[in-house]
Short mmCIF file of C-alpha atoms in Angstrom, two decimals:
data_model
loop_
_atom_site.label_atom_id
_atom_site.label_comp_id
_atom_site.label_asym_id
_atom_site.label_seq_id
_atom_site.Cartn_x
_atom_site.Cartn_y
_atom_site.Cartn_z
CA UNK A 1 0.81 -10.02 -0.31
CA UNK A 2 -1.37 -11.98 2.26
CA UNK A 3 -2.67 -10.79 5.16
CA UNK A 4 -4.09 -13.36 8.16
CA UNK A 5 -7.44 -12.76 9.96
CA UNK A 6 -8.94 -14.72 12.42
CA UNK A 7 -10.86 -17.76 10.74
CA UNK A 8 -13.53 -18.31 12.83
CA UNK A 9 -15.88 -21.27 12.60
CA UNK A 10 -15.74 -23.98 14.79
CA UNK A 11 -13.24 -27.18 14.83
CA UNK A 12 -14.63 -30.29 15.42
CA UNK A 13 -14.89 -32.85 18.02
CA UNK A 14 -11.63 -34.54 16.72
CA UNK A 15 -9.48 -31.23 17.55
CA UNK A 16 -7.47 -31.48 20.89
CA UNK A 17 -7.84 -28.84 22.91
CA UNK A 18 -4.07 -29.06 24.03
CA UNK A 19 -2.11 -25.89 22.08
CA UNK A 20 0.33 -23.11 22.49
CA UNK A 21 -2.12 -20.44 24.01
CA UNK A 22 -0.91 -19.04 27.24
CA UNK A 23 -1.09 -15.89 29.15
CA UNK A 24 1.58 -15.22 31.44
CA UNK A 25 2.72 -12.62 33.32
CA UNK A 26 5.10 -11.52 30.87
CA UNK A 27 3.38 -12.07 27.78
CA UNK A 28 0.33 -13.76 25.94
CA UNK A 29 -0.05 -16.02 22.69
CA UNK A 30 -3.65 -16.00 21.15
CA UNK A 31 -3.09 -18.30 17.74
CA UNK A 32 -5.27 -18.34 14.90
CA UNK A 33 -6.98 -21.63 16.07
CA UNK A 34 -8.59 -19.99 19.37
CA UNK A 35 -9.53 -17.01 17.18
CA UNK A 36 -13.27 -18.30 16.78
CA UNK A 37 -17.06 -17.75 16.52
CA UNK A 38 -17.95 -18.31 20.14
CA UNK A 39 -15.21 -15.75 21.42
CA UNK A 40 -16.54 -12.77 19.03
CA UNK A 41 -18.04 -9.50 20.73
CA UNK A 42 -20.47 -6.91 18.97
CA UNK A 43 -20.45 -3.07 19.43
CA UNK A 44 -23.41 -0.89 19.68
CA UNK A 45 -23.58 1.81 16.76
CA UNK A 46 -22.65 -0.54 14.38
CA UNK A 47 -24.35 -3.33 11.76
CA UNK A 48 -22.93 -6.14 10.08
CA UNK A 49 -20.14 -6.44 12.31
CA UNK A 50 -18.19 -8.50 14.98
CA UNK A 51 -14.91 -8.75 16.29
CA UNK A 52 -12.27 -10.34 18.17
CA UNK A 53 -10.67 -8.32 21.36
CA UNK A 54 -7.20 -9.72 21.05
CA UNK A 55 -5.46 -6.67 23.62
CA UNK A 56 -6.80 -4.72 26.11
CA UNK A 57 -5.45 -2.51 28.73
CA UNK A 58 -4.59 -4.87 31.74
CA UNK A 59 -3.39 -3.12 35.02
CA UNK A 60 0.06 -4.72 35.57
CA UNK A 61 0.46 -6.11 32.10
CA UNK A 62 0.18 -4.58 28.74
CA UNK A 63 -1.41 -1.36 29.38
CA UNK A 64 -1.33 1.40 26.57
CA UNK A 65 -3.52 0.15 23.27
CA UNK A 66 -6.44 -1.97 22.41
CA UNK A 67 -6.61 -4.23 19.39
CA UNK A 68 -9.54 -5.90 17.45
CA UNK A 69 -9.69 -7.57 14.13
CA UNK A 70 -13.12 -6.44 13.13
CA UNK A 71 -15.39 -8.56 10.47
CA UNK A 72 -17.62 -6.58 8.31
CA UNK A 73 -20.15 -8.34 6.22
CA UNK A 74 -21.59 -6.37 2.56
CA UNK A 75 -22.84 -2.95 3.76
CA UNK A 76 -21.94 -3.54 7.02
CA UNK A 77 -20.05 -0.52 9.34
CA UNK A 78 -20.49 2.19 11.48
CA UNK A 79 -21.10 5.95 11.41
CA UNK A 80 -20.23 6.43 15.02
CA UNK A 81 -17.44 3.84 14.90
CA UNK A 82 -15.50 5.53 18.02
CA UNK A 83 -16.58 6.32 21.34
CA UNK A 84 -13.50 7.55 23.12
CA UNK A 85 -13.11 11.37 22.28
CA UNK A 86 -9.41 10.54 22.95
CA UNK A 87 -8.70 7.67 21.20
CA UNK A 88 -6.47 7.46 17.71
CA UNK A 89 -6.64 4.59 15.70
CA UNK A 90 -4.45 2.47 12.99
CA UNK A 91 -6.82 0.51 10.29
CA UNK A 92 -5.06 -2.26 8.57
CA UNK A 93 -7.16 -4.01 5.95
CA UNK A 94 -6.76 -7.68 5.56
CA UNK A 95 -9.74 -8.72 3.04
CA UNK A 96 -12.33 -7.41 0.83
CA UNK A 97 -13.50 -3.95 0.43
CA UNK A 98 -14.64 -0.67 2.09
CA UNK A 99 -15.78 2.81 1.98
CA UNK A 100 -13.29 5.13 4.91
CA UNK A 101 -14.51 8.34 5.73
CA UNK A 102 -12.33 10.50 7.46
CA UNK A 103 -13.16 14.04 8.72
CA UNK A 104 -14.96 14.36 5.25
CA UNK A 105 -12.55 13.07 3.14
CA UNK A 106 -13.85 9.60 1.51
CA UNK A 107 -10.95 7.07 0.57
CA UNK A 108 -11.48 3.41 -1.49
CA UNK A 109 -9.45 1.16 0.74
CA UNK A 110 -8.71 -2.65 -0.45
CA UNK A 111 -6.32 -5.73 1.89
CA UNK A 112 -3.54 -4.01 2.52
CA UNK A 113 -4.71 -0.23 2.76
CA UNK A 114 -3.46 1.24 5.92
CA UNK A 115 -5.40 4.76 7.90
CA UNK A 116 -4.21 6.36 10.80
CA UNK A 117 -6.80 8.54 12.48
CA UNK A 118 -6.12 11.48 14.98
CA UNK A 119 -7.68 11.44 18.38
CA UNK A 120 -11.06 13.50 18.46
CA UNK A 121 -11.86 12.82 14.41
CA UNK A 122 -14.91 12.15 13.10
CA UNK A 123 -14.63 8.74 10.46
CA UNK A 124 -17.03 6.16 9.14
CA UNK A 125 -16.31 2.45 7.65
CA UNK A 126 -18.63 0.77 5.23
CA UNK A 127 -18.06 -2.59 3.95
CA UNK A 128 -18.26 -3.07 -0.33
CA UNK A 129 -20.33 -5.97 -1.70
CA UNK A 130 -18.00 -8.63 -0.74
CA UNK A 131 -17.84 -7.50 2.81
CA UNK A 132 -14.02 -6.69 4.56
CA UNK A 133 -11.77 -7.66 7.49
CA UNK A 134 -9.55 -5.50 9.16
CA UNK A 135 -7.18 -4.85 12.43
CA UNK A 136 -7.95 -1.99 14.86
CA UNK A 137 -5.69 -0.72 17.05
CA UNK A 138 -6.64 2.09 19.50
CA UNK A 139 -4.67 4.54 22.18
CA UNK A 140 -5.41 7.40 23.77
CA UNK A 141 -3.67 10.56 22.92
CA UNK A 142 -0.92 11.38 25.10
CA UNK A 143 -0.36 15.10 23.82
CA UNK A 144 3.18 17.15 24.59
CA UNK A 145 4.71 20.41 24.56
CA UNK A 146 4.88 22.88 21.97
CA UNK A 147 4.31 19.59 19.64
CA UNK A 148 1.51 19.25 16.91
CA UNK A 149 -0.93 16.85 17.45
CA UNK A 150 -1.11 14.38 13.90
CA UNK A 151 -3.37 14.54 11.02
CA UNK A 152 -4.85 11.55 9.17
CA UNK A 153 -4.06 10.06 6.08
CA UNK A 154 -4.61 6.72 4.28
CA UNK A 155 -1.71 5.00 2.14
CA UNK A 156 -1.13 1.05 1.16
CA UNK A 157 1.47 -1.71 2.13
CA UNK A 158 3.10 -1.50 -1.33
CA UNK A 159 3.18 2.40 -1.69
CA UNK A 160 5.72 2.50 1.43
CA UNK A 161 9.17 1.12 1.16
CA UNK A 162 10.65 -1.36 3.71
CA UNK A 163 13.44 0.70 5.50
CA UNK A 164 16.33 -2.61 5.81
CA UNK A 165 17.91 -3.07 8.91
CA UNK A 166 21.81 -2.72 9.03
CA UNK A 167 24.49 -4.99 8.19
CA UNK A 168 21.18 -7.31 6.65
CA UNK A 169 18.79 -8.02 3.97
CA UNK A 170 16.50 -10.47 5.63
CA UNK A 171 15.09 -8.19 7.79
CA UNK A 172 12.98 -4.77 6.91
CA UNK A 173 10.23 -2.96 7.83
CA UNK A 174 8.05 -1.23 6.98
CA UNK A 175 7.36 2.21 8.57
CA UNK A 176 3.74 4.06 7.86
CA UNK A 177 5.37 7.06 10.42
CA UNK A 178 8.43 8.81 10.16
CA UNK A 179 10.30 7.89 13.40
CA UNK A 180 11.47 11.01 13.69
CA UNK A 181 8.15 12.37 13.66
CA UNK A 182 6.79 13.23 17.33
CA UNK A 183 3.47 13.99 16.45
CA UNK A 184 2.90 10.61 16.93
CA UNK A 185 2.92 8.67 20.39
CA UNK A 186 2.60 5.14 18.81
CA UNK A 187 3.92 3.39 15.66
CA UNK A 188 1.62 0.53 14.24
CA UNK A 189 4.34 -1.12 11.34
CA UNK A 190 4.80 -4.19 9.43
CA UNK A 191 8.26 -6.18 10.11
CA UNK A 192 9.51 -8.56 7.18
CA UNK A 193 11.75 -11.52 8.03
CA UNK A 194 13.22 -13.18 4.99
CA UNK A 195 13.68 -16.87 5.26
CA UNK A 196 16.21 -17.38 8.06
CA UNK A 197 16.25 -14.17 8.86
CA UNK A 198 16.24 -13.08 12.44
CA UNK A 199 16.41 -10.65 15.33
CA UNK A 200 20.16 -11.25 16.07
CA UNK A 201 19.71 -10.52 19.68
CA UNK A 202 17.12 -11.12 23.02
CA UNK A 203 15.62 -7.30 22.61
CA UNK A 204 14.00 -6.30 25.87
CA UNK A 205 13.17 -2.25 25.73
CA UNK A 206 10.05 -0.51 27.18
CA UNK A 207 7.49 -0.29 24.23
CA UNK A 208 4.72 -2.64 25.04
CA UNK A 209 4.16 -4.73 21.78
CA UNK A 210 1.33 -6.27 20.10
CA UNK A 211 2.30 -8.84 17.44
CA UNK A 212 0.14 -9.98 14.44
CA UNK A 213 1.50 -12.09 12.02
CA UNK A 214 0.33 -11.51 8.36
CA UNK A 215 2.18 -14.50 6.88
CA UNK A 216 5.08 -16.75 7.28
CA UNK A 217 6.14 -18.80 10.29
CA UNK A 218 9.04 -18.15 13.05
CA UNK A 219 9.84 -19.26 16.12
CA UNK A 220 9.46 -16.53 18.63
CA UNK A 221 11.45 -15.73 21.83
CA UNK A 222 9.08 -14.59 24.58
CA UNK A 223 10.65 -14.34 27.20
CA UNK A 224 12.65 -17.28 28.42
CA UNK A 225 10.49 -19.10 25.68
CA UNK A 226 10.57 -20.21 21.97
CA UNK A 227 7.35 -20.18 20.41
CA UNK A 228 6.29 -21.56 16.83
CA UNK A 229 4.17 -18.68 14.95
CA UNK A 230 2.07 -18.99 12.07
CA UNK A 231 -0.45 -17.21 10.16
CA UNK A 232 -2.98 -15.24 12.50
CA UNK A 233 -1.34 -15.93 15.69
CA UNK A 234 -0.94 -12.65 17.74
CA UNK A 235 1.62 -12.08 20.29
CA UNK A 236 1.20 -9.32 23.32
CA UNK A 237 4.73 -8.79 24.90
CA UNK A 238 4.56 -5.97 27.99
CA UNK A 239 7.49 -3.68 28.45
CA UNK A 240 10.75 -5.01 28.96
CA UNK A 241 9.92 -8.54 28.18
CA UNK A 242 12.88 -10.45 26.05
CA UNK A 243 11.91 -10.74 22.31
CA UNK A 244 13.54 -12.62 19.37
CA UNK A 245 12.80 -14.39 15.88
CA UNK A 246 14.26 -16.92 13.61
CA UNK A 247 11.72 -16.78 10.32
CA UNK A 248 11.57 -20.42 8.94
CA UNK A 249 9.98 -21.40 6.02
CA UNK A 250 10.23 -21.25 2.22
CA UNK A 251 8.55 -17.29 2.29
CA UNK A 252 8.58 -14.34 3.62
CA UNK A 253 7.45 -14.00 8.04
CA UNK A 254 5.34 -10.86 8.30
CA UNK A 255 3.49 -9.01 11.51
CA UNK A 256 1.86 -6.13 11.97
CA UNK A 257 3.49 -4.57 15.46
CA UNK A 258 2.33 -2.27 18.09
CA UNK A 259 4.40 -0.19 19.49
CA UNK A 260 4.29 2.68 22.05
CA UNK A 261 7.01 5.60 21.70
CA UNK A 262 8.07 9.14 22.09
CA UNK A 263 6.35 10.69 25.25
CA UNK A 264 8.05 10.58 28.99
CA UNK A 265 6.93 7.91 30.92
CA UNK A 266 4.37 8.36 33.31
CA UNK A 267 5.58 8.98 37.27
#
């Protein structure tokens, strides 16, 4: 398995600056190429470290989670990683190494590790030797009745089966939650399109979505609009905007997806 991250760097003066970033008031395309040095932030509390925002709540637009894809250099991380008592978080490795600490609990975590961590947890990151890159997606608890708020736990891309979809075997995915499981108030999964395999239909639903891809190419329905995807390119789709995909390519198309669920909607 591969897993994209923002390159960074710089291109040179022979790049164009004409792409397919937009923002619109439907949806937003950030690709890989915009993903770059001079658009990284820093966060107090930590060392070694920057990041790229790629979602934030937007009043009107995508409103639920926050996403970074966070850069760690050797020994780099945080003790105090979290500032929202709140906020629970999805950690999807892409590269290198790390040390995750979780209420006490210390777990080795490698490119494709995955940690969920309850709202109101204490947890630590520290980069191994070679440094490590990884997503971060945040929310804030939205807690219901007579239901158990979630625990944490830490498991890998290849120790959790693909569920297929029906009537298909070019399209899977891979669920870190039980769907069933209403503890949880957001689902943070990996979806696996097999060459030429596709989302047979315009979906358009109220989960607000944010779309990483891993690996692979597609083009990408985004509302009235097909898209080419590739490596690193992340997608931000708020509710009820049309979504499809055709996967193209000789391999498999991969992204990590955001996705509110289970709780009423707010009145």
């Amino acid at each position: 398995m591969t897993y994209a991250f923002p390159p960074g760097g710089l291109p040179d003066q022979t790049v164009s600056p004409e792409g397919k970033a937009v923002f619109t008031t439907a949806y937003a395309v950030i690709p890989a190429v915009t993903q770059r040095d001079i658009v990284t932030s820093f966060l107090p509390g930590w060392d070694g470290m920057r990041m790229w925002v790629l979602a934030r709540p937007l009043s009107g637009f995508a409103e639920t989670f926050s996403q970074y894809a966070v850069e760690l250099t050797a020994d780099g991380g945080s003790e105090t990683p979290e500032v929202d008592e709140a906020a629970q978080s999805v950690l999807f490795f892409a590269r290198g190494t790390a040390t995750l600490t979780i209420g006490g609990d210390v777990h080795s975590v490698e490119a494709g590790s995955y940690a969920f961590i309850p709202a109101g947890t204490d947890w630590a990151v520290r980069a191994g030797g070679d440094g490590c890159q990884f997503h971060w997606v945040r929310k804030r608890y939205v807690a219901a009745t007579e239901v158990a708020a979630p625990t944490p736990f830490v498991t890998h891309d290849r120790d959790v089966p693909p569920t297929v979809m029906p009537n298909t075997d070019k399209w899977a995915t891979t669920r870190f939650v039980d769907p069933a499981d209403l503890r949880h108030d957001f689902h943070v999964n990996i979806v696996t399109f097999q060459p030429g395999g596709r989302i047979p239909f315009a979906e358009t639903h109220v989960m607000e979505h944010g779309l990483y891809v891993l690996e692979g190419t597609a083009e990408y329905l985004l509302n009235t609009e097909w898209v080419s995807v590739g490596p690193g390119d992340f997608m931000w789709l708020r509710a009820f905007c049309p979504q499809a995909c055709i996967a193209t390519g000789d391999g498999p198309f991969r992204y990590l997806l955001y996705k509110d669920v289970n709780r009423h909607v707010p009145l």
